[in-house]
Each structure stands twice: as C-alpha cells, then as structure tokens.
C-alpha positions as a printed Julia matrix, in Angstrom:
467×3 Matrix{Float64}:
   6.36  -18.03   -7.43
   2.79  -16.08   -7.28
   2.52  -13.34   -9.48
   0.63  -11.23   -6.17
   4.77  -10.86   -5.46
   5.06   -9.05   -9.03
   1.66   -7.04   -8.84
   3.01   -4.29   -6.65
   4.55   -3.39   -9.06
   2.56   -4.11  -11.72
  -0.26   -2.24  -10.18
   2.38    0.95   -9.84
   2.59    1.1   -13.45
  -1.28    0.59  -14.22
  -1.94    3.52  -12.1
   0.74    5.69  -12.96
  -0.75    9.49  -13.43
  -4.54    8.04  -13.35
  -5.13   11.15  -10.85
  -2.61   14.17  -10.17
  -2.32   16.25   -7.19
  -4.31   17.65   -6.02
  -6.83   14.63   -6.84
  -9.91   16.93   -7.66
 -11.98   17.04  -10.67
 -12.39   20.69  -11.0
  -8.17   20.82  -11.67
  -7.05   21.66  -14.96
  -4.21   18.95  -15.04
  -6.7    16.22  -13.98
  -9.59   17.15  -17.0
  -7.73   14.93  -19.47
  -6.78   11.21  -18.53
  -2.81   11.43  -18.06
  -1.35    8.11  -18.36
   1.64    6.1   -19.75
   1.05    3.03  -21.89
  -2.01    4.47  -23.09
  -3.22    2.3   -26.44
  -5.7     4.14  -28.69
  -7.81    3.28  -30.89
  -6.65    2.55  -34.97
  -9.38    4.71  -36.1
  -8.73    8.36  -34.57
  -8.86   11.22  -36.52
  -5.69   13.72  -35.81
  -8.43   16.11  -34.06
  -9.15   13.82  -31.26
  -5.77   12.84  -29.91
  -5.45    9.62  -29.47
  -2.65    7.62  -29.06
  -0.78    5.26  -31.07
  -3.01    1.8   -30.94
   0.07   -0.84  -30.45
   3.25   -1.68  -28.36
   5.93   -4.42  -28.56
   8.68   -5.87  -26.89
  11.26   -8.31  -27.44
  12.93  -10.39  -24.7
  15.36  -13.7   -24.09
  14.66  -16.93  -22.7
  17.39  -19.92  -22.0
  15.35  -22.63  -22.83
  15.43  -25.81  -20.53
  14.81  -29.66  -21.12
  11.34  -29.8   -21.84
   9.07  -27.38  -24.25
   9.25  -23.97  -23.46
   6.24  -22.07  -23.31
   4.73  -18.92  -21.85
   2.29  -17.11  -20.5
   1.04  -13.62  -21.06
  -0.76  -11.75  -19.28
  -2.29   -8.67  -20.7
  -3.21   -5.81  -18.43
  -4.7    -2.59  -18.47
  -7.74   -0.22  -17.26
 -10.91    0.35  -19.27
 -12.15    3.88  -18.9
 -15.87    3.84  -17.16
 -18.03    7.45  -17.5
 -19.44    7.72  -13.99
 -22.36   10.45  -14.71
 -23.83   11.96  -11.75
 -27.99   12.4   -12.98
 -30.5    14.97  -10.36
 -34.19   13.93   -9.94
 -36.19   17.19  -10.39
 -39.88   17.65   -8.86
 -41.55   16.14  -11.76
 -39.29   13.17  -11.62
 -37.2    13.52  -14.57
 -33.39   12.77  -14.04
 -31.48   15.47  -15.59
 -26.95   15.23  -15.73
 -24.9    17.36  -13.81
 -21.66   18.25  -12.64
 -22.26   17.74   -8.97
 -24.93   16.59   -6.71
 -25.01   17.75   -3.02
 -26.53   15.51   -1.52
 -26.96   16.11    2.94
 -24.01   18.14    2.7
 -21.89   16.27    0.92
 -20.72   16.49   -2.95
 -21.45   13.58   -5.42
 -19.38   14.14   -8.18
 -19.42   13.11  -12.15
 -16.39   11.57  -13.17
 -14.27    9.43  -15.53
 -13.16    6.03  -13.21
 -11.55    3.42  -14.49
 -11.76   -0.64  -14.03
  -8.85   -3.03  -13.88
  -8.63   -5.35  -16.97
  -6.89   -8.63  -17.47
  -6.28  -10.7   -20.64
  -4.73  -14.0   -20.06
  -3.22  -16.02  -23.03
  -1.77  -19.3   -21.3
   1.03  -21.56  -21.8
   1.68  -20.62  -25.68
   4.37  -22.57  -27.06
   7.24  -21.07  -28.16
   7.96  -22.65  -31.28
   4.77  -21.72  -32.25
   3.19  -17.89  -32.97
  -0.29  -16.59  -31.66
  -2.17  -14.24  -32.47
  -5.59  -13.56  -30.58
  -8.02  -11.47  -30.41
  -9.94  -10.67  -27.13
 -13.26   -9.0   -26.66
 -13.87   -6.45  -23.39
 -17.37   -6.14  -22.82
 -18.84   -2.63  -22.35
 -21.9    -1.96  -19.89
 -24.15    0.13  -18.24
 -25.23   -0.12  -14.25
 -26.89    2.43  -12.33
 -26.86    3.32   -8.76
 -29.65    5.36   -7.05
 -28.6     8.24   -4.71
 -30.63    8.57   -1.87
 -30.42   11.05    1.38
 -30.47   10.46    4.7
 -34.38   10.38    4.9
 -33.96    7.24    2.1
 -35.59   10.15   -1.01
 -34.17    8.84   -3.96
 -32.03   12.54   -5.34
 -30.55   11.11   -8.08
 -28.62    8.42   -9.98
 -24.97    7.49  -10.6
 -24.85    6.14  -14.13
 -21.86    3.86  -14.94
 -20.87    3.26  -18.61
 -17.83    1.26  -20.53
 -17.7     1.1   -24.18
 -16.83   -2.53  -25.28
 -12.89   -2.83  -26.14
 -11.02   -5.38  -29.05
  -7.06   -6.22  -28.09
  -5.32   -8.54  -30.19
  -1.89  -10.32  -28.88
   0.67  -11.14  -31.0
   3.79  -13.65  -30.0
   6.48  -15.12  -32.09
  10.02  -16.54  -31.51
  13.04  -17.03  -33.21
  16.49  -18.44  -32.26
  19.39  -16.28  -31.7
  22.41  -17.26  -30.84
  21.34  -20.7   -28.9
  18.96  -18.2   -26.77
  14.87  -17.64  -27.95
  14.03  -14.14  -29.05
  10.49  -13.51  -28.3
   8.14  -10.52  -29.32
   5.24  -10.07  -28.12
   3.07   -7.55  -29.43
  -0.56   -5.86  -28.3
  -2.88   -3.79  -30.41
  -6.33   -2.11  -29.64
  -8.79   -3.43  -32.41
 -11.18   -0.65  -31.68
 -13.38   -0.75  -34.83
 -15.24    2.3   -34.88
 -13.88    5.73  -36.12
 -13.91    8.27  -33.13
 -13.36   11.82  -33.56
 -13.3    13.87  -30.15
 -10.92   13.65  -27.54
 -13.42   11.89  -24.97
 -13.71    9.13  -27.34
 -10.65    8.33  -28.0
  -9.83    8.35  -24.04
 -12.71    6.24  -23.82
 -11.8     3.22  -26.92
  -8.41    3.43  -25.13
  -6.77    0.61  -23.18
  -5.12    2.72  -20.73
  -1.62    1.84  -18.62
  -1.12   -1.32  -20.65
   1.49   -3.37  -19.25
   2.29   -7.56  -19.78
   3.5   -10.1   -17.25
   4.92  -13.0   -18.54
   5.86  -16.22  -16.72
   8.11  -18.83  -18.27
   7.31  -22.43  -18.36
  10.69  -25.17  -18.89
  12.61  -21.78  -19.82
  14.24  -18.93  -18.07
  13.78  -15.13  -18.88
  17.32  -13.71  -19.46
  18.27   -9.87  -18.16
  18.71   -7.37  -21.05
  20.53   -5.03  -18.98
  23.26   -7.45  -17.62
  23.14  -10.25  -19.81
  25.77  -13.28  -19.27
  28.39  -12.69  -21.69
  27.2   -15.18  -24.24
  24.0   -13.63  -24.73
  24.97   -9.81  -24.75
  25.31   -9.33  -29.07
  21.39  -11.84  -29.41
  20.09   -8.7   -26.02
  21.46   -5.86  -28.58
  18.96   -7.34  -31.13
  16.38   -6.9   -29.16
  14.14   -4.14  -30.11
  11.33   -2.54  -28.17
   8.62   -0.04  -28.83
   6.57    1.52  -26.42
   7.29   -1.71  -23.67
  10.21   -2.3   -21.96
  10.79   -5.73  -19.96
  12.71   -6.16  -16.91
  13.34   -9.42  -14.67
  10.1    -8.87  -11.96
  10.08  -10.96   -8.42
  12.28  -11.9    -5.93
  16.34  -11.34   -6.97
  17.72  -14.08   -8.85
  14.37  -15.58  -10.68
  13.78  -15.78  -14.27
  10.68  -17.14  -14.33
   8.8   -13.94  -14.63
   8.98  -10.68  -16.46
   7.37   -7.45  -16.38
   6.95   -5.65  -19.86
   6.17   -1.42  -18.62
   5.7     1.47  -20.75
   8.35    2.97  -18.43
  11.6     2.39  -18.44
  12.78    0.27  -14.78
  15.38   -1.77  -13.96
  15.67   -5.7   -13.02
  13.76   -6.67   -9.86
  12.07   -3.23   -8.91
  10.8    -2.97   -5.42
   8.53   -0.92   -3.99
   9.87    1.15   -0.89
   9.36   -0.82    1.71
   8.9     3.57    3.77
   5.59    3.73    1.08
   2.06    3.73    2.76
   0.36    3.55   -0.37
  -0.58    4.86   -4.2
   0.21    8.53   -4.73
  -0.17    8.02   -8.94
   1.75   11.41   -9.1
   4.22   10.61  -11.43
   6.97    9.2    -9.16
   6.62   12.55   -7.07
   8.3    11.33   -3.65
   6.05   10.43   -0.91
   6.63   13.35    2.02
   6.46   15.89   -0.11
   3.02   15.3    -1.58
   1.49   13.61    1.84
   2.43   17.07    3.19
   0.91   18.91    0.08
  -1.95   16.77    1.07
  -2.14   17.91    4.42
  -2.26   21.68    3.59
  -5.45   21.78    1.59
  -8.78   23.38    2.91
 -11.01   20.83    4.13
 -13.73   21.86    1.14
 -10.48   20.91   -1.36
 -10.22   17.87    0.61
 -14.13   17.17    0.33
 -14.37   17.57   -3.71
 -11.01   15.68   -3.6
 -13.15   12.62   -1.99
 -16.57   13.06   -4.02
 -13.76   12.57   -7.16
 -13.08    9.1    -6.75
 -13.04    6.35   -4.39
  -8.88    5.82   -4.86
  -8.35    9.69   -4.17
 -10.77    9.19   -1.19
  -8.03    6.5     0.21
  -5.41    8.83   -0.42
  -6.98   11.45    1.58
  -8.11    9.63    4.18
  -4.24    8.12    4.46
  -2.37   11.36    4.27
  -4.67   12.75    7.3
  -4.22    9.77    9.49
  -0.6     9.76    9.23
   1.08   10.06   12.7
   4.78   12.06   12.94
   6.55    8.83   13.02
   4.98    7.71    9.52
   5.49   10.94    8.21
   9.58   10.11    9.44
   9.25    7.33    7.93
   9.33    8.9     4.42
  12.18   11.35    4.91
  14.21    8.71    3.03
  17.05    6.86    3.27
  20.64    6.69    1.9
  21.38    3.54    0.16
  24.81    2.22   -1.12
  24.79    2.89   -5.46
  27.57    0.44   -5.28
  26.42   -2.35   -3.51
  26.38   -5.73   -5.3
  23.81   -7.22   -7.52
  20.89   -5.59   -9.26
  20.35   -2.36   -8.91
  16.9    -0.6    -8.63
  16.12    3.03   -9.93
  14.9     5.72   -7.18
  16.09    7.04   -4.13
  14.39    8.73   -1.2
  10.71    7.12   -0.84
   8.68    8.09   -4.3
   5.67    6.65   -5.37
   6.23    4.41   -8.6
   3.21    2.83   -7.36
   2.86    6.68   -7.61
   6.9     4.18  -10.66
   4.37    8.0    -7.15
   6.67    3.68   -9.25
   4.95    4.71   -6.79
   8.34    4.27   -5.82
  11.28    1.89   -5.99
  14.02    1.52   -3.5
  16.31   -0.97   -2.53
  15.86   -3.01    0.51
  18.28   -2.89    3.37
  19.59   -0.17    6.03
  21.59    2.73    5.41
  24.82    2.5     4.02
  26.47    5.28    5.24
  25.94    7.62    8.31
  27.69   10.87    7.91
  27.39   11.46   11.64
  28.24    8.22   12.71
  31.47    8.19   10.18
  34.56    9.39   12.55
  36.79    9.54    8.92
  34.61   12.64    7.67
  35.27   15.85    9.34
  34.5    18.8     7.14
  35.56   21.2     9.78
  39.28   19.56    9.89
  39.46   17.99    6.29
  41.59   19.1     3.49
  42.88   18.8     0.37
  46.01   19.46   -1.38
  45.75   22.32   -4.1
  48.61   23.36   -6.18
  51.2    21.44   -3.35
  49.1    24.08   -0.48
  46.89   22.34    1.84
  43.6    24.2     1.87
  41.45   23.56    5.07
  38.97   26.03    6.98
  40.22   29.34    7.42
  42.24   28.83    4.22
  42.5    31.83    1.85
  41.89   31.51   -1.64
  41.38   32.77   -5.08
  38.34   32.0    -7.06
  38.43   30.94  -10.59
  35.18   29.69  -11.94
  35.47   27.77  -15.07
  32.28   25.49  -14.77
  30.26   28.18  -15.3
  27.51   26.43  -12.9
  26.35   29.61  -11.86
  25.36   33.36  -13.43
  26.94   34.64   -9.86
  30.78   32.71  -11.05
  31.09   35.92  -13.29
  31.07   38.2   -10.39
  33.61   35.74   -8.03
  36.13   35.47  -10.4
  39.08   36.86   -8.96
  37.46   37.16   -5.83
  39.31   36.25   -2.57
  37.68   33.67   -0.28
  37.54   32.16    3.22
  37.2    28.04    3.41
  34.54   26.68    5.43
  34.9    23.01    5.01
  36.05   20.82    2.67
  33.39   18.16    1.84
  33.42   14.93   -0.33
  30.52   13.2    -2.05
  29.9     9.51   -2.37
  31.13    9.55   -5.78
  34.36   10.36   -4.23
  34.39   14.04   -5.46
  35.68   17.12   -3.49
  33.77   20.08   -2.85
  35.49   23.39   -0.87
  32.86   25.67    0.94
  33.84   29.17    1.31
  32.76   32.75    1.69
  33.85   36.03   -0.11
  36.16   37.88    2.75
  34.91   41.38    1.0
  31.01   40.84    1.06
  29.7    42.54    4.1
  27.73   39.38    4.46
  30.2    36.88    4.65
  29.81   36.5     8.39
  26.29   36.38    8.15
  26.34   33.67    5.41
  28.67   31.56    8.26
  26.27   31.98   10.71
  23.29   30.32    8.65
  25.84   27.86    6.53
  24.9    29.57    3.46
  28.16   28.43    1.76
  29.23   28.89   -2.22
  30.8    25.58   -3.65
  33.57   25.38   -6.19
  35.56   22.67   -7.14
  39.47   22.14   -5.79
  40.82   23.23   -9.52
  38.36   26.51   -9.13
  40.89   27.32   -6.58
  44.4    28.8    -6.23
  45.87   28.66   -2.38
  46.82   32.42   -1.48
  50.52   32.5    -0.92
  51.56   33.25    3.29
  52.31   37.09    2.23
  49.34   37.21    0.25
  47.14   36.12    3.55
  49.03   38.0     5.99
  48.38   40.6     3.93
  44.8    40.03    3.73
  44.22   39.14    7.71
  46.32   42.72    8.76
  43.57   44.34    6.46
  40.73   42.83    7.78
  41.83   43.52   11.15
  42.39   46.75   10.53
C-alpha cells in the first residue's frame, strides 16, 4: 500500500489550527501559532512559552516469518518568517506590516514548510537513536507593480532545526512492544515567545510502515494481546491502524486522539484547519465576510487564499453536500470518530466520517410516526393530545423548577437511535401554548418525568378549557 492513501490524513493532523477563522493576520486568535503536536525547544525559559520538546508512543506488532523491521517516518512543519520589506525613494528597504502594492495588500507573515524525516527499515531487535539536522535559510523575492518598479521585497527565513528519534522493542506476551520516541535538539537557549514558535517542530506526527510484521489495534485488540495493549503507554502521540480497513501494515502516531482507519469525509472540499469546526458552518462564515476581510484574508497566506477562493466558488449543490449525513453508530467493524462533515483535515480532522449511505431515513421509515406513537406510562398509554403531569427530576433545565406540577398537552412521542423515548408537550395554562404548536417549539421530558392524568382529571381539564 502507498502511504499517499494515509496522507489525507496525515496532512489533517499537520495542519490542524495552523490558521483560524477568519484566516487574517490582523485577528487576535491567529497572532500566536495554534497547533497540536507542537515540540519546543529543550532550552526555553518559562517566559517564552514553549512547549514541552518530546513525545512518545508505544504500539504492537505480530511479528511474521522473516525479520521484522520498520519504518518511521517523522513529520512536521518548520516555521518560515515571511517579512514583507518597502523600497523608499532613496532605495533603502525598510520592514513593514503591509505593502499595497496596485491595490492589493502584501502582507508579513509567519508560513510554514512541510518537513519529513525518514528513518528506514530499522530492525526491531535492535534500538536507534538518530539525530537529524533541518537546515535553516534565507530567500528573497522582489515585489514589483504592474509597471515591473521593484516596491519591495518578501524576505523568507527558517532557523535550522535538530530532532532526534528514538526506537526500541521489547517482547510482551509473544507480541513486540515498540516505542518510538522524538525530541527537538534545539541547542540554543531562546527566551521570547517568537523564538520558541520559531525552534519549534510544529504538528509533529509519525507514520510507520511494518516490514515481515503486522501493526496490532490498541483499541480492539484480539483477545490474546489485550493485557501486552494495556502496557502500552503513550505521551503526547497516540497511534491508530491508518489505510484501507483491515491492514496492519501501517500506522499513524497523532497528537490527537482518533480511532482505527480514520477517513476523511468523502462531503469535504478541502482544509478548513479550524479545529474540527464542521464544514457548512464555516464555508458559510466564509461567505459572509466583506470583500476587504476577504482581501487581507488572501494577502495572509497562500493556503487561506485556497480557502477563500473555495468557499466563494461553491455552488448550492456543494454547499448540500455538507449538510451531513446520518450514519449507523452500530454498524460492524471499525468505527471512525465524527459525524456531520467537519474538517479533521480541518481532524476542520478536517473531518472524519464513515463511508457509505445513510442508515436511516426518518421520512422514509413507515414504523416512526410521532404524531400516532406512544408509550405506556404508569399502565396509561400517553399519545398526542394526552394530558399529563410534569415532574422534572433531571434537572436539565433552570425552567423544570417552574413546570413542576404543571399540567401538559403531548405533542408527539419521539425515540432516538439509542432507543430512548422522548414525550413533546406544551403547558395547557401558558397563553402561548398554541403558539408554541404552531412553530413546534416543544419542551422534552422523559416518560418517568410524567404521570398520565386520570379520565376525571382530563375531563375536568378539557370542560375548563372550553369554558
């Protein structure tokens, strides 16, 4: 199997949070670097922030005939300074915030470049531990306007990075424990905020393939391996079976916690990074900012630009396409984490979902008829147009202090897919109740909430209100 089948998903985690609604600069929430798996450097002082410098997991394999081995791959984003320099009369660049340049902003910003550190086929019976340089650089990029003036430069700078990997196995219970372990070797001391971001790797993630051995599921383990998968300890990483259902050649180690064989949602255009906000609701967030928001939004980065430009291209049926879906949370095999469309790629996960159609279709389901269904309370059977006594003892709600007691009309009686029972009902003595009917503004109480008004008791209660 390719690991492009695994990247997805991989590529959901790396960009997790790297830029927040509403994807401009000038927002408060997107002036510090907001990511998960974020390893800092050893050498921070406590004024500058910065993150704890390692992670570890520890995972199974089922060894098979020949030597077992793996290979890890190591990946992350490097934080690049993109400064935005203006060329003044006398020809001296001078750094600013913002560069307007025929109309349009040019904007200063932190980006970020994809990293990958690959230690191949290490043997398992063996432990590694390697270190791995990241260069640092500088490029610039002149800024010209339409008449071909040079107006400025975009400077581009990385500060070199040091990651060491550590594996090791042991045997446990016929099955190979293996940790693997990743630590940022910054050596220099930083003290500000900025430089800690900076000496950071930043949504650090591994994929590991397995070569003559087979990864084995820590959340459903085969029977004989469940007390060696409660030994496993992780910090900071947490690995789940990754590719198509039923392989165990590959795993995915995330600093978020996801289950076996995540998917992206098939519904998903693309990266929101939003911190698995779902999809429609921030494409239409998108869609109701100002054209200038939408301008600084695009002068911010390139991968905000793309966001943008997707969100205002979207036709009504793509925008349907994100309204979600039902699936079945019983259906066999692996489960995945996620409902309606979110982006786990955004986790905005982007976004995981499970493949298939819709399990159930409430219209389409002749059994459920809310109108005409009931349920038996106290040997009564309540239905619509039922009278009964409220009771709250859930205390779900501050209003439950001023129903209890209170008499009530039945609107429906509803079930959930868990296979609970809900009543709907109305208060017969708010002046509103008929109002509430007409809009389906229902309260909801649970059948032992309830207690079935006896036939005087409602003839009683009908005379009055007819009266």
């Amino acid at each position: 199997m390719s690991l492009d089948q695994v990247r997805s998903i991989a590529d959901a985690v790396l960009y997790e949070g790297y830029l927040l609604y509403p994807y401009r600069a000038s927002s408060h929430k997107n002036r510090s670097r907001w990511q998960f798996g974020v390893l800092g450097p050893p050498q921070a002082t406590a004024a500058s922030f910065g993150e704890e410098p390692e992670m570890e997991m520890q995972c199974l394999l089922a060894p098979h005939d020949g030597p077992a081995a793996v290979t890890v791959h190591l990946r992350f984003l490097q934080l690049q300074v993109r400064e935005v320099r203006s060329t003044g009369e006398d020809g001296v660049d001078v750094p600013v915030g913002q560069l307007i340049v025929d109309g349009v902003p040019v904007m200063s910003w932190d980006e970020a470049v994809e990293r990958e550190v690959v230690l191949t086929a290490l043997p398992l019976d063996e432990a590694a531990d390697a270190v791995r340089e990241v260069p640092g650089g500088e490029e610039t990029e002149p800024v010209t306007d339409a008449r071909g003036a040079v107006v400025g430069r975009i400077v581009r700078r990385r500060l070199p990075l040091a990651v060491r990997v550590r594996t090791r196995a042991v045997v446990d219970d016929g099955y190979v424990r293996l940790s693997v372990a990743v630590r940022n070797e910054h050596p220099v001391p930083v003290a500000t905020k900025d430089a800690a971001i900076r000496s950071s790797l930043i949504g650090a993630h591994v994929l590991l393939r397995a070569h003559d051995a087979g990864f084995v599921s820590l959340l459903e383990p085969p029977a004989g391996a469940a007390a060696a998968a409660d030994r496993c300890r992780q910090h900071r990483c947490w690995p789940v079976l990754a590719g198509p259902k039923g392989t165990t050649d590959t795993l995915l180690g995330a600093p978020i916690i996801l289950y076996d064989y995540p998917e992206v949602a098939e519904q998903s255009p693309g990266a929101l990074f939003d911190s698995t906000e779902i999809d429609e609701i921030l494409t239409l967030r998108v869609m109701t900012m100002t054209e200038e928001e939408k301008a600084e939004a695009r002068a911010t980065d390139p991968r905000a630009r793309e966001i943008i430009d997707r969100c205002d291209g979207m036709s009504p049926a793509d925008l349907q396409q994100l309204h979600g879906l039902l699936r079945d949370p019983h259906a066999p095999g692996p489960a995945t984490p996620m409902g309606p469309v979110a982006d786990v790629r955004d986790v905005e996960p982007a976004a995981f979902d499970t493949a298939g159609a819709p399990w159930w279709d409430p219209a389409a389901d002749a059994s459920v008829r809310p109108g005409s269904d009931a349920v038996v309370i106290d040997g009564v059977r309540v239905a619509k147009d039922s009278l009964v006594r409220v009771h709250p003892s859930r205390r779900a709600d501050a209003q439950d202090l001023f129903f209890a007691g209170q008499v009530a009309r039945v609107t429906a009686v509803l079930s959930d897919v868990d296979g609970g029972t809900h009543i709907a009902l109305v208060l017969v003595d708010d002046p509103a109740s008929d109002l509430h009917d007409w809009y389906g503004r229902y309260f909801y109480f649970a059948p032992d909430e309830l207690t079935p008004l006896s036939a005087e008791e409602t003839a009683l209660h009908r005379e009055e209100n007819r009266s």
